[in-house]
Structures are given as structure tokens and as C-alpha cells.
Amino acid sequence: MAVLTALRPIGKGLAFAVVGFLIGAGAATLLTTITDRPATQPVITLGYLFALIGWVLGVGLWDNWAREWFGLPVKNTEAFGWPRYFRFTTDHKTIGVQYLVTFVVLFLLAGLLSVLMRLELMAPGQTIMGAKDFNTTMSLHGIIMIAVAVATFLGGFANFTIPLLIGAEDVAFPRINALSYWIVPPVAVLLILTPFFGGFDTGWTAYPPLAVVNATGGLLFVLAFLTFGVSSILGGLNFLATIIMLRAPGMTWGRLPIFVWSIFAAALISLTATQFVAYGLLMIILDRVVGTAFFDAARGGKPLLYEHIFWFYSHPAVYIMILPGFGVALEVLTHFSRKPLFAYKYVVGAILAIVALSFIVWAHHLYTSGMPSYLHLPFMITTEIISIPTGVIFLAGLGTIWLGRLWLTTPMLFALAFLFNFVIGGVTGIFLADVPTDINLQDNYFVVAHFHYTIMGGEIFALMAGIYYWFPKITGRMHSEALGKVHFWWMFIAYQVTFIPMFWAGIQGMNRRVADYTPELGGINLFISVASFLLAASFLVMVYNLVRAWVRGPKASDNPWRARTLEWQTSSPPPLENFTRPPVVVGHPYDYGVPGSVHSAAAPAGGAGDKETH
Amino acid sequence: MAGATITHAVHNRLAINRLGLWLFIISESFLFSVLLSSRYFLQGVRRPEEVNQPLGLAISIVLLLSSLTAYRGEMAAAYGEQRRFRQNILFTIGLASLFLVGVGIEWKEAFHFFPPSSGYGTLFFTLTGVHAFHVLTGILALLVVFFLGRDGRFTKGNYWGVEGVVKYWHFVDVAWVFIYPTLYLVS
Ligand SMILES: [Cu+2]
């Protein structure tokens, strides 16, 4: 019974979603009979849109918020204990955990999909699935991992840590925050349903004209992507407002922890650029559902328009993923080197420079797309300029650990590996930024290896660093550092062995996104496949370690890493209001070893003047 | 303890709301800017002769007038003049609905000359459609504000709901100021 009551909001959401679907589908059927258009796609699209509205209303938007608009008193449906994770909760820490758990599960799922792909690619010819299923597997792996890369940081860590790091009680718009999480489950449901609607074979980029004419699974995918976009716009808005408005007294811009800066930058991109991909996806939906001619060349459409708009979002989106990765890595490197963050101001400048530059490089994805060739050179130059600020950040990382007394905990190992992998990802990126080399490397495994080195070797290693770093704070339990290190070395070695050969396979002509290859590449592919299975298996250690620690691990102290930032100056896990006494910031967060330096003090209790310092 | 909690919670809710709305407007202007760009990318400055010029001009004037009444409504709310506030919000809703009717007539004609399946129709229907959707959400928000106002929810010092909706309404109007020349005048 207790379980049933706990899950009531979800049941209500589902019920409202069914009603919404019927309304939308009914309206679509009516419209299609008037206009003589085929009914399937309009019914799915309108049905889904209304189901989505029904779902968020039912799951809590109506009770907690929308009643207000009709002059009714709101009903607060918050709960305590585990049921709070299954409802419209406004506490940023709960939402952070909701995001993290959801997306770590999705991460493991998409990892399994890559195992399926590697099984198929183990030997030339068909092994376990046909080309069509391979395309769907590949596309699903891509889009889920993209969502993971965006949402674990901008949704998970940002939610849990930003208010703590700046000394706030919550985010600026707690209800919008809850809304942006509860928009996510429909995305997952749509994606999981795609194989039952013919799958989709466009990859996560959804290039037309294929994306307009492929199976209905393609429509489901585009709707899912669009929904996810709405969620990340809301998330970006929330964190910008939070960081601008809710910093504790004394938390000046020059004292912001670097992870906060990185989320600020990512949120800026998310708020603005995501509207572009939203429009790109809307055009695909309109072409499919209404029969417009955006991408039909015969009627004056241009598929190239989509590529421009899509990459105007998706290149900056790379920085939505990687900038918070930088943030976590630098944060961890500083705390575990026991040294001030090297060149803090330059790092902040570099992060903001990357945001600005990220908007003027998109066409480096279009060198072989038939874009006018006079655009090649400018985009090559802007792209290469980006290596200056990224280089600054990398050097700041090195400068921070230089001559530091390194404490090689699990998070620290992952942060160091981040630096290592990012160099490889960055250097190989130069070949793809340069037009002459890129034209030869386009769409082969060199590209696959490159972006996996930046996103997986970079961001996912930073994600692991963040998970192990904040796990004691989030759960109040301590994971096993020994198992953590086993996970690290296993994952690190298996990772290199999997992805280094891909550079070579690419140069040998191994095409990406294709289920088959020439027999000469059989040996290297077998090697990569076996290595990738080992890589996948390393995550079992992590799951075992973290699940066990969460259930019955030893209690974590408030500040197991003896770090100076604010989130460690409260209990583990923090109380609902975050700090029993509001913090006052008096110094820089990273002045380790600087005599007499203090980052924060708790506000004096009732003016008694007992200054509690750290 | 009491003093400490107050310093912690002293953040100005109104300022946070205003910032949130501005961020939302910035985000939305990216949407409208890419909408406008796609028109030039796909069709250049081509424009069919059959675009209904008098109607386009008429609905533009109607929409600009609605911004004026919305502004007067907000000012009335700021001074606590309940009746004038509700009147002006009602005027705004009326003008906005009139605008939508105009777009509907325009669509009906456009279906003949340049249907959504044609090159220009694709852009015409999408741009006006996305904008009309924003107008519709604006009308719904204005209705909410009107009915809450009738219950006396807004007072002299407490009318953020009105201010927020009216600011959003101005934004929707400004978006039209760019869409109108793009679809009706450029050639
Ligand atoms: Cu790029």
C-alpha cells in the first residue's frame, strides 16, 4: 500500500497522458480527414504533444503550480524518504539525484547498445543483426549518450551542487526545475519505443531528406529530441538566474568555484543555441506531418539548411558537455593537489571565450556537404582559434598539479585521466578542423575515435570523477576507494585499448555508421570489439561499489576530502535548507596553503559573534 | 538566528522573476532569428504577388494597438486602478483575438495561392504559425491575468503576474515587427 501511495503521482501522470493522447489523436484524425493527408504521423505528433502536456500536469504541475493560474490554492505534493524521488519535488538535491540516477541508468543502457554494435562488427559480414537493426542501435546509442552527456552535468551535478557551491538554499525557479526533470521520462519512453516503429537510421544528427522519409520511428526520435531540448533550455535558464541572483554574501564573481563558472557558460549556450536545433527538428516534423517543403529540393527546399541550423546548435552543444567536464576536473585537481587553481582568471576568460567562439565554428561539420567552398577557410580558422582557450584550460590543469602534493583518490585519478585523454582528443581534432585532412577523414573511424576521446575520454571521465567526488556528499555514505581505483585502472586501460586502434582503422578506410566493412579490417575490428567488452565490464565494478555503498556503506563524514568549497561545509547529505547557518564568503575557494586564507564563515548565530571558520 | 535567516532569504523575488523573463525572451529571440534567417536562406527575397497587403497591414496595426492597451493595463495595475486595468487587459485580449482571426483569413487565401506544400508557403505558414502559437499562449496568459485580477489578486505593490505577461506580450509584438516585413514587404 505504501508503495502504491508513493507512486500515485506517476499513476496520475500516466492517466492524464492517456487522456491527452486521446484528445490530440482525435483532433489529428479530424484534421486529416478534412485535409486528406495520411493520418499516422499527425496522429502520433499531436497525440504525443497532448500526452506530454497531460503527463507533466498529472505528475505534479497541476497540483503544485497550475492551480494557481485558476485562482485555486496549490496542493503541495512533496514527500520525504524515498517516495520523494518519484514525484514533482522542488528540492534541488532531490532533482539532482533524480537526474543522476536516471541518466546513469541510461548511460549503462546506451553502453549495452554499443556492446551490441561491437558484436555485429566483430567480424566482416553479418553476425548478429541486419543493417537496419544496426542503424537503429547505432542511432539510439548516439542520441542517448548525447542526452547523458548533457543532462548528467547540466541536470545532475549542476542541480545538486550549484546551490551548495554558491551558498544558496535552492535554485531560482524550483518549480521550473522540477518541470525540466519530469519532461525527461517521455523522452526515454519515445526512444525506447522507436524500434517498434521501424527504428530510425539517421544517427543522432537526423539529416534530411532521410529524416523526412524514413520509418515512423524517425518521427518518434525527432519528437524525443525536441522534448529534451525544451528541458535543457529550462535548465539553462534556471542555472543562469540562480548563479546571477542567489550567490551568498561575499560570493563575488571572482570567487566563484570554477565548476560554477563552467555551468554558467554551459547554461548560456543551452539557453540560446538549443532554440536552433528545436527549429531544425520542427522543420523535419512539419515536412513529415504537414507536407511542407523545407528539405524537398524539387519544391525549393534545401537540406543544407538543416545542416547549418543543426550544427549551429550541436557544435556549441559539445561545449555544454565538455565545459562542465573541465569544471569538475579542475575542481578535483585543485582540491587533491592542495594548491590554488593555477591562473584562475585566465581559466574563466578562456571558458567565456570558448562560449563566444563556439557560435562561429559550426560549418566545420559541413566541409563535404556541398557548402560554398569560400566558407571553408574562415571556419577552419575560427575552429583552430578555439584551441587557444582550450589550451589555456589544459595548461591551468597542468599548472595546478605541478609540484603539488597529489592525493591520488579515485576522483583525482579520473581527473588526471581527463587531462591525458583530452590531449589526444584535442590534437586529433586539428586534423578534422583542417579542410585537406578532414575531407579524407570525414565519416570514418578517425572521427569516431576523436569525438570519443573528447566526450567519453574527456567528459565521461570527468563524470566519473564527479560521481566519486560528490558521492559521499550526495548519499551520506562512503564508497570503497579500493574498488574505485580498480574501476579506474580497468576502465582507463580498456578505454585506451578500445579507442586508440580506431584512429588507425579510420585511416585504413573503416566507415562509421555502417554495419559492414572490407575483410582486411577483420583483425583490428575483432581486437577493438574484445577491448570494448572489457571496457563495458569495468562499469560493473562501479555499479557494485556504488550500490553497495549507498545501501550499507559506512557513514561519510561531512568533509571526507577536506576540501574548502561550500558544499563540504555542511552535513552529508545536506539538510533541506542546505546550511543550518547561512554561509558568508570571505575569500577565494582555492587558496590552499596560503597563510591565513579563509573561504567561508557561517553567519554569526543571532549576532553572538562565534565565528566558525574552516 | 532570525536575523541570519532573513539575510539569507533577502534576495529580491521580483528581481529574480524579471531576470528569468528576460532570459526567456533572449532564448525566444534566438528562435525567431533562425525562423527569419531560414526565409532568406531558402527563398532569398522572392515573394508571390498574391500576398494580401491590406490585410497584412491591418493585422499589424491591430497587434501594435494591443501592445498599447497592454501597457495601459500594466500601468493601471501599478497604480491599483482595478477597473481600468481589467478593461485594458480585456481590450488587449480582444485585439489579439482579432489578429488571430486576420491570420486565419490570410491562411485561407494563402492555401489557394501558395499552399504549405509550396516553397514560399512553407515559410509563410511556418513563420506565421509559430508566431500565432505565441499569440495564442499570450492570450491564454492574459485571460489568466484577467480572471485573477477580477478576484482582486493584484494590488498596487504586487502585480508581477500582470507585468510578466505584458512584457511577454510586447515581445510577441516585436517579433511580428520583424516577421511582417520579412513576409509582406521584402522583395
Ligand atoms: Cu564541431
Short mmCIF file of C-alpha atoms in Angstrom, two decimals, chain A residues 35 68-72 167-169 171-174 233-234 236-238 240-242 244-249 268 270-273 275-276 278-279 282-283 286-287 290-294 299-302 304-305 308-309 312 359 577 579-583 603-607, chain B residues 1-9 11-44 46 111 115-123 125-127 130 143-145 147-148 151 153 160:
data_model
loop_
_atom_site.label_atom_id
_atom_site.label_comp_id
_atom_site.label_asym_id
_atom_site.label_seq_id
_atom_site.Cartn_x
_atom_site.Cartn_y
_atom_site.Cartn_z
CA THR A 35 -7.26 17.93 -45.49
CA GLU A 68 -2.57 28.92 -9.04
CA TRP A 69 -3.39 30.20 -12.53
CA PHE A 70 -7.04 29.42 -11.96
CA GLY A 71 -7.19 31.10 -8.59
CA LEU A 72 -7.16 27.78 -6.71
CA GLY A 167 25.71 29.11 -0.64
CA ALA A 168 22.06 29.26 -1.70
CA GLU A 169 19.02 27.43 -0.38
CA VAL A 171 17.69 27.29 -7.40
CA ALA A 172 15.99 30.46 -8.63
CA PHE A 173 12.93 28.65 -10.03
CA PRO A 174 12.40 25.40 -8.14
CA ILE A 233 16.51 25.30 -22.28
CA LEU A 234 14.59 25.42 -18.99
CA GLY A 236 19.93 26.59 -18.68
CA LEU A 237 17.58 29.44 -17.76
CA ASN A 238 17.33 28.23 -14.21
CA LEU A 240 21.82 31.34 -15.14
CA ALA A 241 19.25 33.01 -12.89
CA THR A 242 20.48 31.03 -9.88
CA ILE A 244 23.38 35.58 -11.11
CA MET A 245 20.91 36.16 -8.29
CA LEU A 246 21.42 33.70 -5.44
CA ARG A 247 25.10 33.87 -4.53
CA ALA A 248 25.77 34.05 -0.80
CA PRO A 249 27.01 37.32 0.67
CA LEU A 268 24.37 30.28 -21.59
CA SER A 270 21.91 25.79 -23.61
CA LEU A 271 19.55 28.76 -23.23
CA THR A 272 20.27 30.18 -26.67
CA ALA A 273 21.62 27.62 -29.14
CA GLN A 275 16.38 27.06 -29.93
CA PHE A 276 18.16 26.44 -33.21
CA ALA A 278 14.42 22.99 -31.85
CA TYR A 279 13.60 24.80 -35.08
CA LEU A 282 10.36 21.39 -36.06
CA MET A 283 11.10 21.71 -39.78
CA LEU A 286 6.44 19.87 -40.43
CA ASP A 287 7.85 18.26 -43.57
CA VAL A 290 2.08 18.83 -42.79
CA GLY A 291 3.96 18.22 -46.02
CA THR A 292 5.93 21.47 -46.12
CA ALA A 293 8.93 21.72 -48.44
CA PHE A 294 11.85 22.72 -46.25
CA ARG A 299 9.85 22.33 -54.33
CA GLY A 300 12.52 24.86 -53.40
CA GLY A 301 13.77 23.24 -50.20
CA LYS A 302 17.42 22.85 -49.20
CA LEU A 304 21.79 22.07 -46.36
CA LEU A 305 19.68 24.49 -44.30
CA HIS A 308 23.68 24.67 -40.85
CA ILE A 309 20.99 25.03 -38.20
CA PHE A 312 24.83 25.92 -35.09
CA PHE A 359 28.96 30.03 -32.10
CA GLU A 577 17.73 24.17 3.65
CA PHE A 579 23.09 25.20 5.55
CA THR A 580 21.82 25.33 9.10
CA ARG A 581 23.50 28.71 9.31
CA PRO A 582 23.83 30.66 6.07
CA PRO A 583 27.42 30.93 4.89
CA ALA A 603 26.86 33.74 9.53
CA PRO A 604 27.07 34.55 13.23
CA ALA A 605 24.21 32.95 15.10
CA GLY A 606 21.96 35.72 16.35
CA GLY A 607 24.88 38.13 16.32
CA MET B 1 19.10 33.09 14.20
CA ALA B 2 16.17 35.12 12.94
CA GLY B 3 18.46 37.80 11.60
CA ALA B 4 20.61 35.26 9.83
CA THR B 5 17.67 33.59 8.11
CA ILE B 6 16.46 36.94 6.88
CA THR B 7 19.80 37.91 5.31
CA HIS B 8 19.75 34.55 3.60
CA ALA B 9 16.28 34.93 2.16
CA HIS B 11 17.04 38.00 -2.33
CA ASN B 12 14.55 40.00 -4.22
CA ARG B 13 11.93 37.67 -5.69
CA LEU B 14 10.74 40.32 -8.12
CA ALA B 15 14.25 40.85 -9.49
CA ILE B 16 14.67 37.09 -9.93
CA ASN B 17 11.38 36.84 -11.80
CA ARG B 18 12.30 39.75 -14.05
CA LEU B 19 15.66 38.22 -14.87
CA GLY B 20 14.01 34.88 -15.61
CA LEU B 21 11.61 36.51 -18.03
CA TRP B 22 14.42 38.37 -19.80
CA LEU B 23 16.40 35.16 -20.15
CA PHE B 24 13.32 33.50 -21.61
CA ILE B 25 12.93 36.38 -24.07
CA ILE B 26 16.59 36.12 -25.10
CA SER B 27 16.11 32.42 -25.69
CA GLU B 28 12.98 33.02 -27.74
CA SER B 29 14.64 35.69 -29.85
CA PHE B 30 17.11 33.04 -30.97
CA LEU B 31 14.15 31.02 -32.18
CA PHE B 32 12.71 33.95 -34.11
CA SER B 33 16.06 34.92 -35.56
CA VAL B 34 16.58 31.45 -37.02
CA LEU B 35 12.99 31.46 -38.32
CA LEU B 36 13.68 34.72 -40.16
CA SER B 37 17.06 33.52 -41.45
CA SER B 38 15.54 30.37 -42.92
CA ARG B 39 13.24 32.52 -45.06
CA TYR B 40 16.20 34.25 -46.69
CA PHE B 41 18.23 31.05 -46.93
CA LEU B 42 15.51 29.15 -48.76
CA GLN B 43 13.69 31.79 -50.77
CA GLY B 44 16.01 34.78 -50.81
CA ARG B 46 11.25 36.18 -53.52
CA PHE B 111 -3.98 27.96 -49.21
CA PRO B 115 -0.15 26.25 -50.01
CA PRO B 116 2.14 24.96 -47.25
CA SER B 117 3.50 22.38 -49.69
CA SER B 118 4.97 25.11 -51.92
CA GLY B 119 8.32 26.80 -51.44
CA TYR B 120 7.04 30.16 -50.25
CA GLY B 121 4.04 28.65 -48.48
CA THR B 122 6.35 26.52 -46.38
CA LEU B 123 7.90 29.63 -44.90
CA PHE B 125 2.77 29.17 -42.89
CA THR B 126 5.63 28.23 -40.57
CA LEU B 127 6.59 31.78 -39.64
CA VAL B 130 4.91 29.79 -34.91
CA LEU B 143 -7.02 35.52 -19.70
CA VAL B 144 -5.43 34.08 -16.56
CA VAL B 145 -4.32 37.56 -15.51
CA PHE B 147 -9.62 36.42 -14.15
CA LEU B 148 -7.11 36.55 -11.30
CA ASP B 151 -10.63 38.11 -7.91
CA ARG B 153 -5.21 39.18 -6.75
CA TRP B 160 4.23 40.77 -11.09
#
